């Protein structure tokens, strides 16, 4: 009948369609390769498919899927004897010019990026997830909530705590509520 609720297969298909792009972006950030990211995400969706009844029975299918994704990325990195990409950058002292012809401004930008990514890597895991998704990948707080299974208010709390920690790391005063805007 047309009024029947969608079956588990249709719900799974909708889940995959809604999560694929975000999962690939997250895997790409952690693995540093689009090919690896797509491969891992395909494997993740297969694992989720095999455990779809468990996902539906869990408190949040979103959180269930995101956990499988994070575990799969760790497994790939462990098999390859690599650590997660921290996007820290090149391994050299930023004040030393490794190649002639690189403008000083470029060296300074690399140094700043390295400091920012190291500060993000020093945050607690959930804050890292929220900051990476929101500020580095441009994902809205509502999308992060849907992606990770957290409540939107929890995402906002993690982002606020992370902003405060990052401001402290860079000796910057965090904005007051009036300065934050809407």
Coordinates of C-alpha atoms in Angstrom, one line a residue:
X1 CA 0.0 0.0 0.0
X2 CA 1.1 3.6 -0.6
X3 CA 0.6 4.6 3.0
X4 CA 2.8 1.9 4.5
X5 CA 5.9 3.1 6.2
X6 CA 9.2 2.6 4.3
X7 CA 10.8 -0.8 4.9
X8 CA 14.3 -1.3 6.4
X9 CA 15.8 -1.4 2.9
X10 CA 14.4 2.0 1.9
X11 CA 15.5 3.5 5.3
X12 CA 19.0 2.1 4.7
X13 CA 19.2 3.5 1.2
X14 CA 18.1 6.9 2.6
X15 CA 20.7 6.6 5.3
X16 CA 23.5 5.9 2.8
X17 CA 22.4 8.7 0.5
X18 CA 22.3 11.2 3.3
X19 CA 25.7 10.2 4.9
X20 CA 27.9 9.2 1.9
X21 CA 29.3 12.7 1.1
X22 CA 30.0 13.5 4.8
X23 CA 31.6 10.1 5.5
X24 CA 33.9 10.5 2.4
X25 CA 34.9 14.0 3.5
X26 CA 35.7 12.8 7.0
X27 CA 37.6 9.8 5.8
X28 CA 39.6 12.0 3.4
X29 CA 40.6 14.3 6.2
X30 CA 41.9 11.4 8.3
X31 CA 43.4 9.3 5.5
X32 CA 44.8 12.0 3.2
X33 CA 43.6 10.2 0.0
X34 CA 40.3 10.4 -1.8
X35 CA 40.7 6.9 -3.2
X36 CA 41.3 5.5 0.3
X37 CA 38.4 7.5 1.7
X38 CA 36.0 6.2 -0.9
X39 CA 37.2 2.6 -0.4
X40 CA 36.8 2.8 3.4
X41 CA 33.4 4.4 3.1
X42 CA 32.1 1.7 0.8
X43 CA 33.4 -0.9 3.3
X44 CA 31.7 1.0 6.2
X45 CA 28.3 1.0 4.4
X46 CA 28.7 -2.7 3.8
X47 CA 29.4 -3.3 7.5
X48 CA 26.4 -1.1 8.4
X49 CA 24.2 -3.0 6.0
X50 CA 25.2 -6.3 7.7
X51 CA 24.3 -4.8 11.1
X52 CA 21.4 -2.7 9.9
X53 CA 19.0 -4.2 12.4
X54 CA 21.4 -3.4 15.2
X55 CA 21.7 0.2 13.9
X56 CA 17.9 0.6 13.9
X57 CA 17.7 -0.8 17.4
X58 CA 20.4 1.5 18.7
X59 CA 19.7 4.8 20.4
X60 CA 21.0 6.6 17.2
X61 CA 21.7 5.0 13.8
X62 CA 23.7 8.1 13.0
X63 CA 26.0 7.6 16.0
X64 CA 26.2 3.9 15.3
X65 CA 27.3 4.5 11.7
X66 CA 29.8 7.2 12.7
X67 CA 31.4 4.9 15.2
X68 CA 31.8 2.2 12.5
X69 CA 33.4 4.8 10.2
X70 CA 35.9 6.0 12.9
X71 CA 36.8 2.4 13.7
X72 CA 37.3 1.5 10.1
X73 CA 39.6 4.4 9.6
X74 CA 41.7 3.4 12.6
X75 CA 41.8 -0.2 11.2
X76 CA 43.1 1.0 7.9
X77 CA 45.7 3.2 9.5
X78 CA 46.8 0.4 11.8
X79 CA 47.2 -2.0 8.9
X80 CA 49.3 0.5 7.0
X81 CA 51.2 1.4 10.1
X82 CA 50.3 5.0 9.9
X83 CA 48.8 7.6 12.2
X84 CA 45.8 9.7 11.4
X85 CA 46.5 12.7 9.2
X86 CA 46.7 15.7 11.5
X87 CA 47.1 18.0 8.6
X88 CA 50.0 19.4 10.5
X89 CA 52.1 19.9 7.3
X90 CA 55.7 19.6 6.4
X91 CA 58.3 18.4 8.8
X92 CA 60.8 21.3 9.0
X93 CA 61.5 24.2 11.2
X94 CA 59.2 26.9 9.8
X95 CA 61.8 29.7 10.2
X96 CA 64.2 27.8 7.9
X97 CA 63.7 28.3 4.2
X98 CA 64.0 24.7 2.8
X99 CA 63.8 25.9 -0.9
X100 CA 64.9 29.0 -2.5
X101 CA 62.2 31.2 -4.0
X102 CA 59.5 30.5 -1.4
X103 CA 58.3 33.9 -0.1
X104 CA 58.5 34.5 3.6
X105 CA 54.7 35.0 3.7
X106 CA 54.2 31.4 2.5
X107 CA 56.5 30.1 5.2
X108 CA 54.6 32.1 7.8
X109 CA 51.3 30.6 6.5
X110 CA 52.6 27.1 6.7
X111 CA 53.8 27.7 10.2
X112 CA 50.4 29.2 11.2
X113 CA 48.6 26.2 9.7
X114 CA 50.8 23.8 11.5
X115 CA 50.1 25.5 14.8
X116 CA 46.4 25.6 14.2
X117 CA 46.2 21.9 13.3
X118 CA 48.4 20.9 16.3
X119 CA 46.1 22.9 18.6
X120 CA 43.1 21.1 17.1
X121 CA 44.9 17.7 17.5
X122 CA 45.4 18.6 21.2
X123 CA 41.6 19.0 21.8
X124 CA 39.5 16.2 23.3
X125 CA 38.2 13.8 20.7
X126 CA 34.6 15.1 20.4
X127 CA 35.8 18.7 20.2
X128 CA 38.2 17.6 17.4
X129 CA 35.4 16.0 15.5
X130 CA 33.1 19.1 15.8
X131 CA 35.9 21.6 15.0
X132 CA 37.1 19.6 12.0
X133 CA 33.6 19.2 10.6
X134 CA 32.5 22.7 11.3
X135 CA 35.5 24.9 10.7
X136 CA 37.6 22.9 8.3
X137 CA 34.9 21.2 6.3
X138 CA 32.1 23.8 6.6
X139 CA 29.5 21.5 8.0
X140 CA 26.6 23.2 10.0
X141 CA 26.0 22.3 13.6
X142 CA 22.7 20.6 12.6
X143 CA 24.5 18.5 10.0
X144 CA 27.2 17.6 12.6
X145 CA 24.5 16.5 15.0
X146 CA 22.9 14.3 12.3
X147 CA 26.3 13.0 11.2
X148 CA 27.6 12.0 14.7
X149 CA 24.4 11.3 16.5
X150 CA 25.0 14.1 19.0
X151 CA 22.3 16.6 19.9
X152 CA 22.7 20.1 18.2
X153 CA 23.1 21.7 21.6
X154 CA 25.9 19.2 22.4
X155 CA 27.7 20.1 19.2
X156 CA 27.4 23.8 20.0
X157 CA 28.8 23.1 23.5
X158 CA 31.7 21.2 22.1
X159 CA 32.4 24.0 19.6
X160 CA 32.2 26.7 22.3
X161 CA 34.6 24.7 24.5
X162 CA 37.0 24.2 21.6
X163 CA 36.9 27.9 20.7
X164 CA 37.8 28.7 24.3
X165 CA 40.6 26.1 24.3
X166 CA 42.0 27.3 21.0
X167 CA 41.8 31.0 22.1
X168 CA 43.8 30.1 25.2
X169 CA 46.3 28.1 23.1
X170 CA 46.9 31.2 21.0
X171 CA 46.6 33.7 23.9
X172 CA 43.5 35.4 22.3
X173 CA 40.6 36.5 24.4
X174 CA 37.5 34.6 23.3
X175 CA 34.6 36.7 22.1
X176 CA 32.0 37.8 24.6
X177 CA 28.4 36.8 23.8
X178 CA 27.6 40.3 22.5
X179 CA 30.6 40.1 20.1
X180 CA 29.7 36.6 18.8
X181 CA 26.6 38.0 16.9
X182 CA 23.6 35.9 16.0

